[in-house]
Amino acid sequence: MQFNNNGQAIYLQIADYICERLLLKEWKAEDKIPSVREMAVQLEVNPNTVARTYDFLKQQEIIYDKRGIGYFISPDGLKNAVAYRKQEFTDKELPNIFRTMFMLGVEVDDLKTKYEKFKKQYNS
């Protein structure tokens, strides 16, 4: 995983990475996820950063822990991950996209066919 230098905290970038695994159906409800230490080694970050990520994801009800056993994807983990990422997208990314579209004179209708083409390629 490459970390962005966009001002977003590392623990939130890790949270996005974990949510992406869910959204791509790589991890499913009740799947065990790597331990704090395993994830820290995998991502080459401090274990405290991963612990902070896991605490955040527990608050979002995306993961839960079984004491002494490990961390697991919540039964509603996918639904909660989608809700979290949608909120992040609409609050943080969409305003920049709209600004660029406005400056370039790009209308939403101009993007419709390109988006449909992208969806077809992605679903293939």
XYZ file of N, CA and C in Angstrom:
372
model
N 0.848 -1.182 0.000
C 0.000 0.000 0.000
C 0.886 1.234 0.000
N 0.569 2.173 -0.879
C 1.267 3.449 -0.921
C 0.447 4.478 -0.157
N 1.098 5.206 0.728
C 0.403 6.242 1.479
C 0.489 7.560 0.728
N -0.625 8.290 0.736
C -0.695 9.582 0.063
C -0.232 10.682 1.001
N 0.385 11.665 0.437
C 0.790 12.824 1.213
C -0.215 13.944 0.965
N -1.498 13.621 1.184
C -2.579 14.556 0.887
C -3.166 15.186 2.146
N -2.478 15.011 3.260
C -2.962 15.592 4.507
C -3.864 14.665 5.304
N -4.283 13.550 4.711
C -5.127 12.607 5.426
C -4.246 11.748 6.334
N -4.673 11.576 7.568
C -3.919 10.788 8.539
C -3.712 9.361 8.029
N -2.554 8.791 8.387
C -2.210 7.427 7.950
C -3.265 6.434 8.414
N -3.738 6.571 9.650
C -4.710 5.593 10.155
C -5.995 5.619 9.339
N -6.373 6.797 8.815
C -7.567 6.872 7.966
C -7.303 6.302 6.581
N -6.082 6.442 6.097
C -5.730 5.821 4.821
C -5.767 4.301 4.947
N -5.350 3.786 6.092
C -5.426 2.341 6.333
C -6.892 1.909 6.425
N -7.713 2.729 7.069
C -9.148 2.431 7.151
C -9.754 2.359 5.753
N -9.357 3.287 4.879
C -9.842 3.264 3.498
C -9.387 1.997 2.783
N -8.157 1.598 3.038
C -7.610 0.365 2.447
C -8.442 -0.851 2.873
N -8.766 -0.921 4.151
C -9.565 -2.044 4.658
C -10.975 -2.001 4.075
N -11.560 -0.808 4.012
C -12.892 -0.679 3.416
C -12.875 -1.094 1.947
N -11.790 -0.758 1.269
C -11.677 -1.144 -0.136
C -11.675 -2.662 -0.290
N -11.005 -3.376 0.611
C -11.009 -4.842 0.569
C -12.447 -5.362 0.675
N -13.251 -4.709 1.509
C -14.664 -5.096 1.651
C -15.447 -4.773 0.382
N -15.270 -3.563 -0.125
C -16.024 -3.130 -1.297
C -15.699 -3.971 -2.524
N -14.471 -4.463 -2.590
C -14.067 -5.317 -3.702
C -14.391 -6.789 -3.448
N -15.060 -7.052 -2.333
C -15.496 -8.403 -1.947
C -14.330 -9.358 -1.671
N -13.160 -8.798 -1.346
C -12.015 -9.630 -0.982
C -12.171 -10.144 0.448
N -12.809 -9.339 1.291
C -13.132 -9.749 2.654
C -14.641 -9.682 2.806
N -15.189 -10.656 3.530
C -16.641 -10.740 3.704
C -16.990 -10.739 5.192
N -18.268 -10.589 5.479
C -18.748 -10.599 6.858
C -18.232 -11.838 7.576
N -17.776 -11.621 8.781
C -17.260 -12.659 9.681
C -15.871 -13.169 9.307
N -15.256 -12.641 8.237
C -13.870 -13.011 7.919
C -12.941 -12.451 8.986
N -11.948 -13.232 9.346
C -10.911 -12.758 10.266
C -9.939 -11.916 9.451
N -9.557 -10.771 10.009
C -8.598 -9.909 9.326
C -7.262 -9.992 10.053
N -6.182 -9.527 9.424
C -4.873 -9.622 10.073
C -4.853 -8.936 11.437
N -4.054 -9.484 12.327
C -3.893 -8.874 13.644
C -3.243 -7.502 13.486
N -3.252 -6.734 14.554
C -2.626 -5.416 14.535
C -1.165 -5.541 14.098
N -0.459 -6.480 14.703
C 0.968 -6.649 14.373
C 1.168 -7.106 12.931
N 0.340 -8.067 12.483
C 0.460 -8.552 11.102
C 0.214 -7.426 10.102
N -0.823 -6.639 10.352
C -1.142 -5.539 9.447
C -0.035 -4.486 9.472
N 0.513 -4.226 10.651
C 1.594 -3.240 10.765
C 2.815 -3.681 9.963
N 3.157 -4.955 10.049
C 4.295 -5.475 9.281
C 3.992 -5.406 7.790
N 2.796 -5.825 7.414
C 2.391 -5.826 6.007
C 2.457 -4.420 5.406
N 2.000 -3.415 6.169
C 1.935 -2.048 5.650
C 3.152 -1.197 6.013
N 4.052 -1.801 6.795
C 5.271 -1.115 7.236
C 4.961 0.171 7.994
N 4.082 0.040 8.996
C 3.726 1.162 9.868
C 3.839 0.722 11.317
N 3.769 1.671 12.207
C 3.807 1.395 13.635
C 2.530 0.650 14.046
N 2.640 -0.376 14.886
C 1.433 -1.087 15.347
C 0.410 -0.167 16.019
N 0.875 0.903 16.658
C -0.068 1.841 17.282
C -0.963 2.516 16.246
N -0.428 2.726 15.051
C -1.218 3.323 13.973
C -2.323 2.361 13.544
N -1.989 1.095 13.416
C -2.988 0.088 13.041
C -4.016 -0.062 14.165
N -3.565 -0.036 15.412
C -4.495 -0.130 16.546
C -5.482 1.033 16.502
N -4.993 2.210 16.163
C -5.878 3.377 16.045
C -6.877 3.168 14.913
N -6.425 2.603 13.801
C -7.314 2.297 12.676
C -8.398 1.322 13.110
N -8.007 0.258 13.783
C -8.964 -0.751 14.201
C -9.974 -0.169 15.195
N -9.523 0.684 16.090
C -10.457 1.353 17.015
C -11.461 2.198 16.236
N -10.970 2.923 15.246
C -11.845 3.751 14.415
C -12.871 2.882 13.684
N -12.409 1.776 13.087
C -13.320 0.895 12.343
C -14.320 0.203 13.263
N -13.917 -0.062 14.502
C -14.866 -0.615 15.479
C -15.953 0.411 15.787
N -15.583 1.678 15.912
C -16.572 2.737 16.163
C -17.544 2.864 14.999
N -17.053 2.615 13.790
C -17.899 2.678 12.598
C -18.703 1.388 12.402
N -18.475 0.404 13.275
C -19.125 -0.909 13.228
C -18.821 -1.647 11.922
N -17.594 -1.473 11.441
C -17.133 -2.180 10.254
C -16.415 -3.454 10.665
N -15.723 -3.419 11.792
C -15.066 -4.600 12.344
C -15.446 -4.726 13.816
N -15.167 -5.886 14.370
C -15.329 -6.109 15.809
C -14.229 -7.054 16.254
N -14.003 -7.095 17.553
C -12.957 -7.999 18.040
C -13.546 -9.040 18.982
N -12.944 -10.216 18.909
C -13.233 -11.288 19.859
C -11.990 -11.373 20.730
N -12.150 -11.013 21.961
C -11.018 -10.929 22.874
C -10.188 -12.215 22.848
N -8.911 -12.048 22.576
C -7.997 -13.175 22.557
C -7.987 -13.960 21.257
N -8.908 -13.655 20.363
C -8.997 -14.396 19.104
C -8.576 -13.526 17.925
N -9.058 -12.293 17.868
C -8.672 -11.400 16.783
C -9.805 -10.494 16.336
N -9.575 -9.870 15.199
C -10.540 -8.925 14.624
C -11.251 -9.573 13.441
N -12.537 -9.233 13.315
C -13.388 -9.818 12.284
C -14.225 -8.727 11.629
N -14.648 -9.000 10.393
C -15.554 -8.100 9.693
C -16.946 -8.260 10.312
N -17.564 -7.154 10.645
C -18.901 -7.160 11.243
C -19.929 -7.697 10.254
N -21.025 -8.263 10.776
C -22.087 -8.732 9.876
C -22.577 -7.631 8.927
N -22.641 -6.382 9.407
C -23.036 -5.249 8.576
C -21.824 -4.452 8.103
N -20.653 -5.080 8.116
C -19.415 -4.391 7.771
C -19.425 -3.768 6.387
N -19.907 -4.514 5.402
C -19.941 -3.988 4.038
C -20.865 -2.777 3.954
N -22.061 -2.917 4.506
C -23.028 -1.814 4.475
C -22.453 -0.572 5.176
N -21.815 -0.777 6.318
C -21.243 0.338 7.063
C -20.025 0.935 6.360
N -19.250 0.081 5.692
C -18.100 0.572 4.929
C -18.571 1.424 3.750
N -19.627 0.982 3.072
C -20.186 1.753 1.964
C -20.669 3.108 2.474
N -21.390 3.111 3.581
C -21.901 4.369 4.138
C -20.757 5.306 4.518
N -19.722 4.765 5.153
C -18.570 5.570 5.544
C -17.861 6.146 4.323
N -17.589 5.298 3.326
C -16.855 5.763 2.142
C -17.693 6.754 1.314
N -19.016 6.542 1.243
C -19.870 7.496 0.533
C -19.799 8.867 1.193
N -19.862 8.871 2.519
C -19.798 10.129 3.258
C -18.456 10.821 3.030
N -17.383 10.063 3.085
C -16.044 10.612 2.840
C -15.945 11.175 1.426
N -16.468 10.441 0.470
C -16.418 10.872 -0.929
C -17.193 12.169 -1.129
N -18.427 12.203 -0.636
C -19.254 13.393 -0.867
C -18.737 14.605 -0.095
N -18.134 14.388 1.066
C -17.637 15.508 1.863
C -16.262 16.005 1.425
N -15.402 15.093 0.965
C -14.009 15.478 0.733
C -13.576 15.464 -0.728
N -14.013 14.484 -1.498
C -13.534 14.375 -2.877
C -14.434 15.091 -3.878
N -15.726 14.965 -3.701
C -16.670 15.533 -4.660
C -16.545 17.047 -4.805
N -16.348 17.805 -3.721
C -16.192 19.257 -3.904
C -15.027 19.618 -4.835
N -13.917 18.890 -4.759
C -12.786 19.155 -5.657
C -13.131 18.799 -7.095
N -13.855 17.696 -7.273
C -14.275 17.296 -8.617
C -15.217 18.348 -9.197
N -16.188 18.796 -8.394
C -17.125 19.821 -8.856
C -16.400 21.117 -9.207
N -15.428 21.492 -8.413
C -14.658 22.719 -8.660
C -13.944 22.631 -10.006
N -13.289 21.503 -10.240
C -12.585 21.311 -11.508
C -13.564 21.310 -12.678
N -14.688 20.625 -12.509
C -15.694 20.601 -13.567
C -16.190 22.015 -13.871
N -16.433 22.794 -12.832
C -16.911 24.162 -13.015
C -15.887 24.999 -13.771
N -14.610 24.899 -13.372
C -13.557 25.693 -14.014
C -13.383 25.317 -15.487
N -13.593 24.041 -15.801
C -13.402 23.567 -17.168
C -14.679 23.609 -18.006
N -15.789 23.957 -17.370
C -17.054 24.005 -18.089
C -17.604 22.632 -18.426
N -17.252 21.632 -17.631
C -17.733 20.274 -17.838
C -19.056 20.104 -17.108
N -20.061 19.616 -17.820
C -21.379 19.382 -17.223
C -21.520 17.913 -16.863
N -22.394 17.618 -15.925
C -22.625 16.244 -15.482
C -23.031 15.374 -16.667
N -23.870 15.896 -17.535
C -24.309 15.123 -18.711
C -23.136 14.761 -19.618
N -22.088 15.598 -19.635
C -20.895 15.311 -20.443
C -20.190 14.042 -19.956
N -20.353 13.723 -18.704
C -19.646 12.595 -18.098
C -20.441 11.292 -18.130
N -21.722 11.406 -18.393
C -22.611 10.240 -18.301
C -22.151 9.072 -19.172
N -21.866 9.314 -20.439
C -21.476 8.223 -21.332
C -20.118 7.651 -20.934
N -19.205 8.509 -20.507
C -17.889 8.025 -20.058
C -18.027 7.149 -18.816
N -18.917 7.537 -17.918
C -19.132 6.753 -16.710
C -19.765 5.403 -17.038
N -20.722 5.399 -17.926
C -21.354 4.142 -18.339
C -20.340 3.212 -18.988
N -19.456 3.763 -19.813
C -18.404 2.975 -20.451
C -17.455 2.394 -19.385
N -17.108 3.205 -18.408
C -16.240 2.738 -17.318
C -16.896 1.586 -16.565
N -18.176 1.722 -16.239
C -18.877 0.666 -15.511
C -18.883 -0.637 -16.307
N -19.100 -0.566 -17.609
C -19.103 -1.770 -18.440
C -17.738 -2.447 -18.423
N -16.672 -1.666 -18.534
C -15.319 -2.224 -18.498
C -15.018 -2.833 -17.138
N -15.440 -2.164 -16.088
C -15.140 -2.622 -14.734
C -15.914 -3.885 -14.380
N -17.120 -4.004 -14.900
C -17.949 -5.175 -14.608
C -17.568 -6.394 -15.443
N -16.763 -6.196 -16.465
C -16.362 -7.308 -17.342
C -15.379 -8.215 -16.688
